Amino acid sequence: MSLLCKNDYVESVAATRDKRMSWWRGARFGMFIHFGLYSQIGRHEWAQVQENVPLDEYEKYADTFNPKPGAPREWAALAKKAGMKYMVMTTRHHEGFCLWDSKANPYNSVNHGPGRDIVREFVDACREFGLGIGFYSSLMDWHHPDAWKCAFDKNARDRFNKYIEALNTELLTNYGKIDILWYDVASPLTSWEGWNSLEMNQRMRALQPDILINNRSYLDEDFSTPEEHVTASDKDWEACMTFNGLSWGYMDSAQTVNYSYSPQQIIKMLNKCANGGGNLLLNIGPKPDGSVPDDAVAPLTTVGKWLLENGDAVYGKVIRNRNWPDFKFGGNGVCGASRKDNTVYLWNWVWPSEGSMAIGGYLNSPESVKFLKDGRPIDFEHKNNRILLKNLPEKSPDSTTGITVIVMEFSEEPVYVFASGYPQLHGGKEYK
Ligand code: GLC
């Protein structure tokens, strides 16, 4: 295979990006799964190094690893119910244990523990539930003898590069069409040259021409991955979030539940994603037997119910909003916003019980305003660059979460200027 130089590669990837990413850009919501030997320990997926567990002691977890049959189906069923559109699973986390029938790495779930190919089960489950399939693959490895020597020993680096590529080649060859390759932690090497990322990723793309690759192999590739914060950027981005701010791997749900996200907090994150044109990859760390952690079930189920009625505000091609001070559209203090074409969605976090609500800053008038969930029209007027919604019910009409979405449809592009009534915030400019 002839390989491109860096500039040509970047260009060729950019040329197919819109086509490859169209499903992902509208998908908005995915499930991250952190599952591995560390799930048995229940004290963070980094326990091996955080606690300095000797390697031979840690390896024993490979033989006690025993996910129940059908566990990935449970994850996929919940993801579907939650309104998620794709899943990304740790096929091999930093601990170096492969969850598939690897020929390159005998430390795997077919030779040890369950004697099964968990990646295969995951792929089958995603397909059964119509979810996009993502493979997380760590670059850093705490098990392979060359994985730390590679930083200063050229032969070790060559061997380790080959090893990592062999693993990813298996993953992208043996399981049919795969949608996402999600690299993580490119340590100890410090450059794409070190990891051979340019060459490796070209060969990965040759195996899976439609694949999306994240930005963690020192090349920007297709999308960036803000971690534990939902922050918009100008290019494609996906925020990855733990469920509790504590750990990606399993921890005792009875104790983490007080740190876990409520449905309202998850919807708030989805709003930030819809507003800023990114995705939310929300993690669950299954229990040692593979079942879904208890604290995730109820919130995700509620979010899924909410999405059944409010999905229009979330999925599909949104207009990416700018940050302060150049919003392209906005809400007010009690509601956030998102936009698709000429439609603005107001996400009401706190219901205005006085029966009316004003949204300042819109220089033109919507054509119609209604509730998203049932299409009921809302009375409104547009005066002095503010939209006044009238005769609103006393209580939020949303019974699942209290978050009601209002739709404002414009016949042309909404024109929005934050605080348009306050010239002191616009260098004295007055908006008529
Ligand atoms: C981090 C951690 C890791 C986790 C990942 C998810 O970089 O090392 O444990 O898998 O983030 O984004």
XYZ file of C-alpha atoms and ligand atoms in Angstrom:
444
model
C 0.000 0.000 0.000
C 1.430 3.394 -0.900
C 1.344 5.843 1.971
C 0.722 9.583 1.858
C 2.836 12.243 3.514
C 1.264 14.122 6.410
C -0.237 17.032 4.429
C -1.700 14.805 1.746
C -3.104 12.468 4.362
C -4.742 15.318 6.289
C -6.258 16.573 3.043
C -7.510 13.196 1.945
C -9.150 12.566 5.326
C -10.748 16.018 5.214
C -12.093 15.373 1.726
C -14.240 12.435 2.878
C -15.059 13.779 6.336
C -18.513 15.263 5.699
C -19.699 12.068 4.136
C -18.175 9.788 6.769
C -19.364 11.882 9.689
C -22.904 12.690 8.649
C -24.483 9.953 10.828
C -22.284 10.889 13.808
C -23.022 14.601 13.570
C -26.720 13.916 13.981
C -26.335 11.149 16.557
C -25.535 13.442 19.519
C -25.632 10.790 22.217
C -23.526 7.646 22.669
C -22.671 5.185 25.414
C -19.094 4.647 26.558
C -18.400 1.272 28.172
C -15.401 0.730 30.416
C -15.209 -2.971 31.054
C -12.156 -5.059 31.831
C -10.303 -6.853 34.597
C -10.399 -3.647 36.639
C -14.196 -3.978 36.840
C -13.633 -6.771 39.384
C -11.517 -4.547 41.599
C -14.124 -1.802 41.735
C -11.663 0.917 42.674
C -11.068 2.744 39.393
C -9.761 1.434 36.081
C -6.323 2.775 36.994
C -6.141 0.668 40.199
C -3.291 -1.440 38.794
C -0.839 1.460 38.773
C -2.495 3.681 41.349
C -2.098 0.902 43.894
C 1.157 -0.497 42.483
C -0.310 -3.977 42.187
C 2.522 -6.367 41.186
C 1.970 -7.689 37.661
C 1.754 -11.363 38.622
C -0.842 -10.512 41.217
C -2.867 -8.427 38.780
C -2.764 -11.147 36.125
C -4.807 -13.373 38.424
C -7.807 -11.190 37.673
C -7.682 -12.600 34.137
C -8.698 -16.013 35.458
C -11.458 -14.807 37.756
C -12.919 -12.504 35.090
C -16.346 -13.943 34.403
C -18.868 -11.740 32.638
C -22.229 -13.419 32.325
C -23.300 -14.401 28.838
C -25.342 -11.711 27.157
C -23.935 -8.805 29.194
C -23.220 -6.623 26.132
C -26.841 -7.120 25.088
C -27.896 -5.526 28.375
C -25.705 -2.509 27.680
C -27.013 -2.146 24.155
C -30.630 -2.538 25.277
C -30.149 0.224 27.837
C -28.351 2.457 25.341
C -31.226 2.062 22.920
C -33.772 2.770 25.633
C -31.813 5.876 26.653
C -31.988 7.274 23.130
C -28.301 6.729 22.442
C -27.232 6.083 18.866
C -23.828 4.451 19.212
C -21.521 2.717 21.668
C -17.777 2.714 22.262
C -16.295 -0.145 24.313
C -12.847 -0.556 25.836
C -11.612 -3.514 23.794
C -8.323 -3.249 25.693
C -7.715 -0.681 28.382
C -4.337 0.383 29.785
C -4.088 -2.909 31.716
C -3.350 -4.594 28.362
C -5.983 -7.352 28.580
C -7.776 -7.969 25.272
C -11.500 -8.684 25.353
C -11.282 -10.659 22.131
C -9.719 -13.689 20.568
C -6.412 -11.987 19.854
C -3.612 -13.823 18.142
C -1.165 -10.998 18.879
C -1.873 -11.017 22.601
C -2.506 -14.269 24.498
C -3.514 -12.258 27.585
C -7.128 -12.212 26.476
C -10.660 -13.217 27.387
C -10.654 -16.333 25.230
C -7.536 -17.836 26.821
C -8.527 -16.706 30.302
C -11.624 -16.171 32.385
C -14.831 -16.554 30.426
C -13.207 -18.187 27.394
C -15.333 -15.938 25.206
C -14.864 -13.155 22.682
C -16.551 -10.199 24.404
C -15.828 -7.888 21.463
C -17.815 -10.220 19.219
C -20.720 -10.177 21.699
C -20.528 -6.387 21.851
C -20.538 -6.032 18.077
C -23.483 -8.412 17.739
C -25.415 -6.517 20.412
C -24.797 -3.147 18.742
C -25.996 -4.551 15.438
C -29.075 -6.102 17.010
C -30.108 -2.753 18.483
C -29.074 -0.678 15.471
C -26.299 1.201 17.284
C -23.073 2.509 15.762
C -20.007 0.490 16.832
C -16.927 2.067 18.369
C -13.733 0.375 19.544
C -11.723 2.078 22.267
C -8.080 1.033 22.037
C -5.454 2.194 24.494
C -2.026 3.079 23.157
C -0.445 2.975 26.590
C -0.072 -0.565 27.937
C 0.916 -1.686 31.444
C 1.370 -5.328 30.516
C 3.549 -5.480 27.419
C 7.283 -5.577 28.262
C 8.191 -3.060 25.518
C 5.464 -0.597 26.407
C 7.703 1.531 28.612
C 11.083 0.654 27.041
C 9.754 1.992 23.760
C 10.397 5.511 25.026
C 14.180 5.100 24.807
C 14.926 1.850 22.965
C 14.419 1.917 19.202
C 14.053 -1.864 18.856
C 11.524 -1.963 21.659
C 9.620 0.833 19.968
C 9.547 -1.023 16.644
C 8.272 -4.141 18.343
C 5.679 -2.224 20.353
C 4.417 -0.232 17.351
C 3.976 -3.516 15.479
C 2.160 -5.015 18.430
C -0.321 -2.134 18.731
C -0.941 -2.149 15.010
C -1.458 -5.908 14.996
C -4.117 -5.556 17.707
C -5.969 -2.814 15.888
C -5.682 -4.701 12.612
C -7.401 -7.685 14.204
C -10.138 -5.459 15.535
C -10.762 -3.783 12.214
C -10.524 -6.966 10.154
C -12.513 -9.584 12.012
C -15.770 -7.915 13.023
C -17.297 -6.465 9.859
C -17.993 -2.770 9.542
C -16.757 -0.731 12.505
C -17.718 2.917 12.841
C -15.242 4.457 15.282
C -11.662 3.843 16.356
C -11.217 5.590 19.697
C -7.560 5.806 20.738
C -6.542 6.723 24.266
C -3.454 7.782 26.235
C -0.512 7.954 23.875
C 2.092 7.525 26.594
C 5.085 7.211 26.895
C 5.792 8.303 23.296
C 5.306 11.978 22.684
C 4.599 12.388 18.974
C 2.705 10.918 16.032
C 6.084 9.987 14.602
C 6.770 7.946 17.732
C 3.558 5.980 17.387
C 3.760 5.703 13.581
C 0.279 7.204 13.705
C 0.450 8.541 10.169
C 1.232 5.140 8.692
C -0.873 3.111 11.124
C -3.976 5.243 10.693
C -3.733 5.087 6.911
C -3.646 1.322 7.106
C -6.584 1.357 9.553
C -8.573 3.503 7.142
C -7.735 1.160 4.294
C -9.367 -1.638 6.318
C -12.435 0.467 7.178
C -12.867 3.283 4.658
C -15.811 4.887 6.502
C -14.270 4.812 9.942
C -14.039 7.838 12.224
C -10.873 8.220 14.284
C -10.528 10.407 17.361
C -7.671 12.785 18.117
C -5.692 10.811 20.673
C -2.853 9.446 18.532
C -1.245 12.913 18.184
C -3.081 13.544 14.928
C -6.280 15.612 14.837
C -8.048 13.078 12.630
C -11.858 13.445 12.769
C -12.958 14.768 16.147
C -11.669 16.083 19.444
C -12.444 14.542 22.815
C -12.907 16.947 25.731
C -12.887 14.760 28.835
C -15.061 15.319 31.905
C -16.261 18.673 30.600
C -18.701 19.617 27.865
C -16.970 22.381 25.973
C -17.829 23.322 22.425
C -15.229 23.985 19.769
C -15.342 25.004 16.129
C -14.560 21.585 14.724
C -16.274 18.265 15.419
C -16.084 17.327 19.092
C -17.363 14.695 21.461
C -17.390 15.198 25.220
C -16.719 11.983 27.129
C -18.083 11.912 30.655
C -18.007 9.429 33.507
C -21.390 8.798 35.107
C -20.297 10.025 38.513
C -17.154 12.151 38.192
C -15.223 9.421 40.029
C -14.288 6.557 37.774
C -14.771 5.097 34.301
C -14.565 1.554 35.606
C -17.094 0.013 37.995
C -17.397 1.239 41.568
C -20.004 0.248 44.133
C -23.191 1.857 42.809
C -24.682 2.123 46.274
C -21.866 4.515 47.140
C -21.473 6.320 43.820
C -25.181 7.004 43.431
C -24.944 10.277 45.308
C -22.342 11.495 42.804
C -24.199 10.227 39.740
C -25.903 12.407 37.189
C -29.624 12.962 37.387
C -31.716 12.912 34.204
C -31.842 16.710 34.374
C -28.052 16.979 34.488
C -27.714 14.597 31.553
C -30.243 16.611 29.537
C -28.334 19.765 30.449
C -25.209 18.169 28.940
C -27.184 17.205 25.852
C -28.253 20.807 25.523
C -24.651 21.970 25.600
C -23.889 19.430 22.895
C -26.855 20.366 20.713
C -26.099 24.040 21.228
C -22.412 23.709 20.448
C -22.731 21.091 17.702
C -20.985 18.231 19.507
C -21.770 14.797 20.902
C -22.047 13.352 24.395
C -20.363 10.009 25.045
C -21.670 9.103 28.473
C -19.912 6.268 30.249
C -21.125 3.371 32.311
C -18.723 0.977 34.032
C -20.455 -2.425 34.137
C -20.209 -4.617 37.251
C -17.715 -7.511 37.355
C -20.350 -9.847 35.899
C -21.029 -7.354 33.131
C -24.393 -6.171 34.332
C -25.271 -2.500 34.160
C -24.424 -0.525 37.317
C -27.608 0.171 39.289
C -27.181 3.914 39.504
C -27.238 4.292 35.703
C -30.476 2.481 34.943
C -33.131 4.864 36.230
C -31.565 8.142 35.005
C -30.858 6.758 31.542
C -34.323 5.297 31.240
C -35.846 8.650 32.150
C -33.648 10.492 29.663
C -34.764 8.017 27.000
C -38.423 8.692 27.787
C -37.801 12.414 27.596
C -36.013 12.030 24.271
C -38.977 10.212 22.773
C -40.905 13.463 23.025
C -38.069 15.949 22.693
C -35.596 14.283 20.369
C -36.143 16.892 17.650
C -34.239 19.406 19.759
C -31.347 17.004 20.161
C -30.683 14.841 17.108
C -29.913 15.896 13.581
C -27.935 18.678 12.035
C -27.789 21.606 14.425
C -26.364 25.073 13.933
C -23.203 25.336 16.026
C -23.636 28.267 18.395
C -20.766 30.609 19.105
C -19.634 31.470 22.551
C -19.869 34.767 24.326
C -20.147 37.488 23.103
C -21.230 36.314 19.653
C -24.116 33.935 20.241
C -26.022 33.181 17.072
C -29.152 32.509 19.131
C -29.989 32.261 22.795
C -32.448 31.612 25.578
C -32.749 33.469 28.852
C -31.902 32.840 32.502
C -34.398 30.003 32.932
C -33.931 28.328 29.559
C -31.141 27.247 27.252
C -31.355 27.075 23.476
C -30.366 25.050 20.448
C -31.083 25.533 16.780
C -31.677 23.634 13.556
C -32.006 25.702 10.367
C -34.561 28.418 11.169
C -35.961 26.686 14.234
C -34.879 27.646 17.744
C -35.577 25.302 20.648
C -35.896 26.697 24.150
C -35.047 24.171 26.843
C -36.863 25.302 29.984
C -34.915 24.224 33.029
C -37.092 26.153 35.444
C -40.682 26.734 34.481
C -41.887 30.386 34.535
C -44.882 29.932 36.798
C -46.146 33.498 36.224
C -47.693 32.380 32.909
C -45.448 34.366 30.587
C -41.830 34.533 29.575
C -39.714 36.971 27.553
C -36.672 36.155 25.466
C -34.677 39.211 24.560
C -32.330 39.681 21.648
C -34.324 38.397 18.668
C -34.479 41.157 16.080
C -37.008 39.320 13.932
C -40.203 37.564 14.871
C -40.887 33.847 14.797
C -43.712 32.725 12.596
C -45.043 30.284 15.133
C -44.281 29.086 18.659
C -45.381 25.752 20.093
C -44.622 22.995 22.586
C -42.355 20.374 21.116
C -43.975 17.400 22.820
C -47.487 17.838 21.442
C -47.363 20.718 19.000
C -49.784 22.829 21.066
C -49.439 26.455 19.875
C -48.245 29.150 22.265
C -49.473 32.747 22.105
C -46.708 35.224 21.536
C -45.849 38.706 20.415
C -42.615 40.238 19.169
C -41.963 43.793 20.262
C -38.826 45.840 20.948
C -36.566 42.946 19.946
C -38.065 40.626 22.524
C -40.383 37.693 22.148
C -43.076 37.503 24.780
C -44.684 34.100 25.287
C -48.134 34.395 26.827
C -50.798 32.329 28.538
C -48.357 29.605 29.483
C -49.601 26.853 31.799
C -48.805 27.296 35.444
C -46.749 24.113 35.645
C -44.218 22.588 33.291
C -46.093 20.322 30.904
C -43.269 17.784 31.007
C -44.062 14.998 33.437
C -40.823 12.969 33.073
C -38.200 15.564 34.046
C -39.911 18.940 34.261
C -37.807 20.119 31.306
C -40.159 21.456 28.654
C -38.988 22.322 25.163
C -40.597 25.192 23.281
C -40.122 25.502 19.526
C -39.901 28.868 17.777
C -40.121 28.615 14.008
C -38.864 31.503 11.910
C -39.533 31.965 8.206
C -35.984 33.219 7.741
C -32.757 33.013 9.697
C -33.309 34.173 13.287
C -31.282 37.297 13.955
C -30.060 37.428 17.505
C -28.055 39.971 19.461
C -27.487 39.258 23.102
C -28.802 42.093 25.325
C -29.816 44.059 22.237
C -31.674 46.564 24.461
C -28.506 47.571 26.269
C -26.272 49.786 24.083
C -23.640 49.955 26.812
C -22.866 46.311 26.004
C -22.505 47.090 22.294
C -20.208 50.071 22.271
C -23.224 52.379 22.227
C -24.877 50.751 19.203
C -28.670 50.777 19.376
C -30.703 48.048 17.742
C -33.988 49.328 16.309
C -8.421 8.810 30.451
C -8.094 7.649 31.330
C -8.901 6.499 31.078
C -10.210 6.621 30.394
C -10.232 7.728 29.390
C -11.575 8.018 28.792
O -7.512 9.308 29.650
O -6.760 7.300 31.304
O -8.879 5.621 32.109
O -10.401 5.461 29.695
O -9.681 8.840 29.872
O -11.553 9.157 28.017
